[in-house]
Amino acid sequence: MPLTPLDIHNKEFTKGFRGYDEDEVNEFLDQVIKDYELVLREKKDLEERLAEMKERLSHFSNIEETLNKSIVIAQEAGEEVKRNAQKEAKLIIKEAEKNSDRIINESLSKARKIALEIEELKKQSKVFRTRFKMLVEAQLDLLNNDDWDHLLEYELDATELKANQAEDSLA
């Protein structure tokens, strides 16, 4: 068991022949007591500080452990988000490719249909042009016909017309 300042203070030495100077020994012991008390106080303070530092270290270790766990969880969540985003991007690309193929096929189909309609309209316009040309030529033939000249030569007496009208009204 370590000495206490009180143990040092109460220590009595036996006196011998031609022993040490008692005042000098007491003065030295007083100085040892003061220094020893100071060392004990410093030791107590250091032990308290050590306990406080251990407590703080434990607290910071807990924080560090929590942060490490949080970082791991965040990394895992980030990887999961990244994987999900990549899957979603692949699905979007696949869907876009399907839609683009469908749109291209529909466009080609519409283009073919329009091309067929254009060809049909061309045929119809040729038929119409031919028929219209034939109609105009037939009308020109009628105009160029000698029958017109014969009609102009035909004379009708106005008195005959009046007599014919009167007969028709009586009948």
Short mmCIF file of C-alpha atoms in Angstrom, two decimals:
data_model
loop_
_atom_site.label_atom_id
_atom_site.label_comp_id
_atom_site.label_asym_id
_atom_site.label_seq_id
_atom_site.Cartn_x
_atom_site.Cartn_y
_atom_site.Cartn_z
CA MET A 1 0.00 0.00 0.00
CA PRO A 2 1.45 3.39 -0.99
CA LEU A 3 2.31 6.01 1.58
CA THR A 4 -0.04 8.88 2.19
CA PRO A 5 1.07 12.40 3.12
CA LEU A 6 -0.36 11.75 6.60
CA ASP A 7 1.86 8.64 6.91
CA ILE A 8 4.88 10.74 6.10
CA HIS A 9 3.78 13.47 8.51
CA ASN A 10 3.22 11.09 11.42
CA LYS A 11 6.40 9.14 10.83
CA GLU A 12 8.59 9.19 13.92
CA PHE A 13 12.21 8.25 13.76
CA THR A 14 14.08 6.81 16.67
CA LYS A 15 16.76 8.97 18.01
CA GLY A 16 20.19 7.64 18.08
CA PHE A 17 23.48 8.83 19.28
CA ARG A 18 24.65 11.58 17.15
CA GLY A 19 21.59 11.31 14.91
CA TYR A 20 20.32 13.66 12.27
CA ASP A 21 19.34 17.24 13.03
CA GLU A 22 15.67 16.94 13.93
CA ASP A 23 14.67 20.36 12.50
CA GLU A 24 16.40 19.60 9.26
CA VAL A 25 14.69 16.20 8.97
CA ASN A 26 11.30 17.76 9.83
CA GLU A 27 11.82 20.53 7.31
CA PHE A 28 12.77 17.99 4.65
CA LEU A 29 9.78 15.82 5.55
CA ASP A 30 7.49 18.86 5.30
CA GLN A 31 8.85 19.52 1.83
CA VAL A 32 8.39 15.84 0.88
CA ILE A 33 4.81 15.97 2.21
CA LYS A 34 4.01 19.06 0.11
CA ASP A 35 5.59 17.55 -3.00
CA TYR A 36 3.94 14.20 -2.40
CA GLU A 37 0.54 15.87 -1.90
CA LEU A 38 1.13 17.80 -5.13
CA VAL A 39 2.04 14.60 -6.97
CA LEU A 40 -1.04 12.83 -5.60
CA ARG A 41 -3.29 15.77 -6.64
CA GLU A 42 -1.73 15.80 -10.09
CA LYS A 43 -2.15 12.03 -10.28
CA LYS A 44 -5.83 12.36 -9.29
CA ASP A 45 -6.35 15.15 -11.85
CA LEU A 46 -4.61 13.09 -14.50
CA GLU A 47 -6.70 10.04 -13.67
CA GLU A 48 -9.88 12.16 -13.92
CA ARG A 49 -8.71 13.60 -17.22
CA LEU A 50 -7.81 10.12 -18.42
CA ALA A 51 -11.27 8.86 -17.49
CA GLU A 52 -12.82 11.85 -19.29
CA MET A 53 -10.61 11.26 -22.33
CA LYS A 54 -11.52 7.57 -22.34
CA GLU A 55 -15.18 8.52 -22.20
CA ARG A 56 -14.73 11.00 -25.06
CA LEU A 57 -12.70 8.44 -27.00
CA SER A 58 -15.49 5.91 -26.50
CA HIS A 59 -18.02 8.51 -27.66
CA PHE A 60 -15.96 9.34 -30.76
CA SER A 61 -15.37 5.65 -31.43
CA ASN A 62 -19.13 5.13 -31.37
CA ILE A 63 -19.57 8.08 -33.71
CA GLU A 64 -16.86 6.69 -36.00
CA GLU A 65 -18.50 3.26 -36.00
CA THR A 66 -21.88 4.83 -36.75
CA LEU A 67 -20.39 6.94 -39.53
CA ASN A 68 -18.65 3.91 -41.02
CA LYS A 69 -21.91 1.97 -40.97
CA SER A 70 -23.69 4.96 -42.51
CA ILE A 71 -21.05 5.21 -45.23
CA VAL A 72 -21.39 1.50 -46.01
CA ILE A 73 -25.19 1.81 -46.11
CA ALA A 74 -24.94 4.91 -48.30
CA GLN A 75 -22.53 3.13 -50.64
CA GLU A 76 -24.84 0.14 -50.87
CA ALA A 77 -27.82 2.40 -51.47
CA GLY A 78 -25.84 4.29 -54.11
CA GLU A 79 -24.91 1.05 -55.84
CA GLU A 80 -28.54 -0.08 -55.71
CA VAL A 81 -29.71 3.25 -57.16
CA LYS A 82 -27.04 2.96 -59.84
CA ARG A 83 -28.09 -0.60 -60.71
CA ASN A 84 -31.75 0.40 -60.81
CA ALA A 85 -30.96 3.42 -62.98
CA GLN A 86 -28.98 1.22 -65.39
CA LYS A 87 -31.85 -1.29 -65.56
CA GLU A 88 -34.33 1.52 -66.16
CA ALA A 89 -32.10 3.06 -68.81
CA LYS A 90 -31.84 -0.30 -70.59
CA LEU A 91 -35.63 -0.69 -70.46
CA ILE A 92 -36.13 2.84 -71.79
CA ILE A 93 -33.65 2.21 -74.61
CA LYS A 94 -35.31 -1.12 -75.46
CA GLU A 95 -38.75 0.52 -75.45
CA ALA A 96 -37.47 3.40 -77.58
CA GLU A 97 -35.96 0.95 -80.07
CA LYS A 98 -39.25 -0.96 -80.27
CA ASN A 99 -41.14 2.30 -80.73
CA SER A 100 -38.70 3.53 -83.34
CA ASP A 101 -39.02 0.24 -85.27
CA ARG A 102 -42.80 0.48 -85.07
CA ILE A 103 -42.76 4.13 -86.17
CA ILE A 104 -40.39 3.34 -89.05
CA ASN A 105 -42.56 0.42 -90.16
CA GLU A 106 -45.71 2.53 -89.93
CA SER A 107 -44.01 5.32 -91.87
CA LEU A 108 -42.85 2.92 -94.57
CA SER A 109 -46.33 1.45 -94.78
CA LYS A 110 -47.88 4.93 -95.07
CA ALA A 111 -45.28 5.91 -97.67
CA ARG A 112 -46.11 2.80 -99.74
CA LYS A 113 -49.83 3.52 -99.40
CA ILE A 114 -49.32 7.14 -100.46
CA ALA A 115 -47.15 6.03 -103.39
CA LEU A 116 -49.94 3.63 -104.49
CA GLU A 117 -52.51 6.40 -104.12
CA ILE A 118 -50.30 8.72 -106.19
CA GLU A 119 -50.02 6.08 -108.93
CA GLU A 120 -53.79 5.57 -108.85
CA LEU A 121 -54.35 9.34 -109.08
CA LYS A 122 -51.94 9.51 -112.02
CA LYS A 123 -53.89 6.76 -113.79
CA GLN A 124 -57.19 8.48 -113.01
CA SER A 125 -55.84 11.82 -114.25
CA LYS A 126 -54.67 10.16 -117.52
CA VAL A 127 -58.10 8.56 -117.97
CA PHE A 128 -59.82 11.86 -117.17
CA ARG A 129 -57.52 13.75 -119.55
CA THR A 130 -58.15 11.22 -122.32
CA ARG A 131 -61.94 11.31 -121.78
CA PHE A 132 -61.96 15.09 -121.54
CA LYS A 133 -59.87 15.33 -124.72
CA MET A 134 -62.27 12.95 -126.47
CA LEU A 135 -65.24 15.02 -125.28
CA VAL A 136 -63.68 18.27 -126.47
CA GLU A 137 -62.75 16.67 -129.80
CA ALA A 138 -66.32 15.33 -130.17
CA GLN A 139 -67.68 18.79 -129.44
CA LEU A 140 -65.25 20.28 -131.97
CA ASP A 141 -66.37 17.70 -134.51
CA LEU A 142 -69.98 18.71 -133.88
CA LEU A 143 -69.05 22.34 -134.37
CA ASN A 144 -67.12 21.57 -137.54
CA ASN A 145 -69.96 19.42 -138.90
CA ASP A 146 -71.70 20.59 -142.10
CA ASP A 147 -75.07 20.27 -140.39
CA TRP A 148 -74.58 23.74 -138.96
CA ASP A 149 -74.35 25.16 -142.43
CA HIS A 150 -77.54 23.32 -143.42
CA LEU A 151 -79.37 24.72 -140.38
CA LEU A 152 -78.36 28.23 -141.34
CA GLU A 153 -79.71 27.70 -144.84
CA TYR A 154 -83.07 26.55 -143.53
CA GLU A 155 -85.57 29.40 -143.62
CA LEU A 156 -88.85 29.48 -141.90
CA ASP A 157 -91.58 31.94 -142.57
CA ALA A 158 -92.74 33.82 -139.48
CA THR A 159 -96.37 33.65 -140.63
CA GLU A 160 -96.15 29.90 -140.70
CA LEU A 161 -94.95 29.90 -137.13
CA LYS A 162 -97.89 31.98 -135.99
CA ALA A 163 -100.36 29.73 -137.78
CA ASN A 164 -98.77 26.63 -136.30
CA GLN A 165 -98.90 28.15 -132.82
CA ALA A 166 -102.60 29.01 -133.23
CA GLU A 167 -103.42 25.51 -134.37
CA ASP A 168 -101.51 24.04 -131.46
CA SER A 169 -103.37 26.23 -128.97
CA LEU A 170 -106.81 25.25 -130.41
CA ALA A 171 -106.08 21.62 -130.27
#
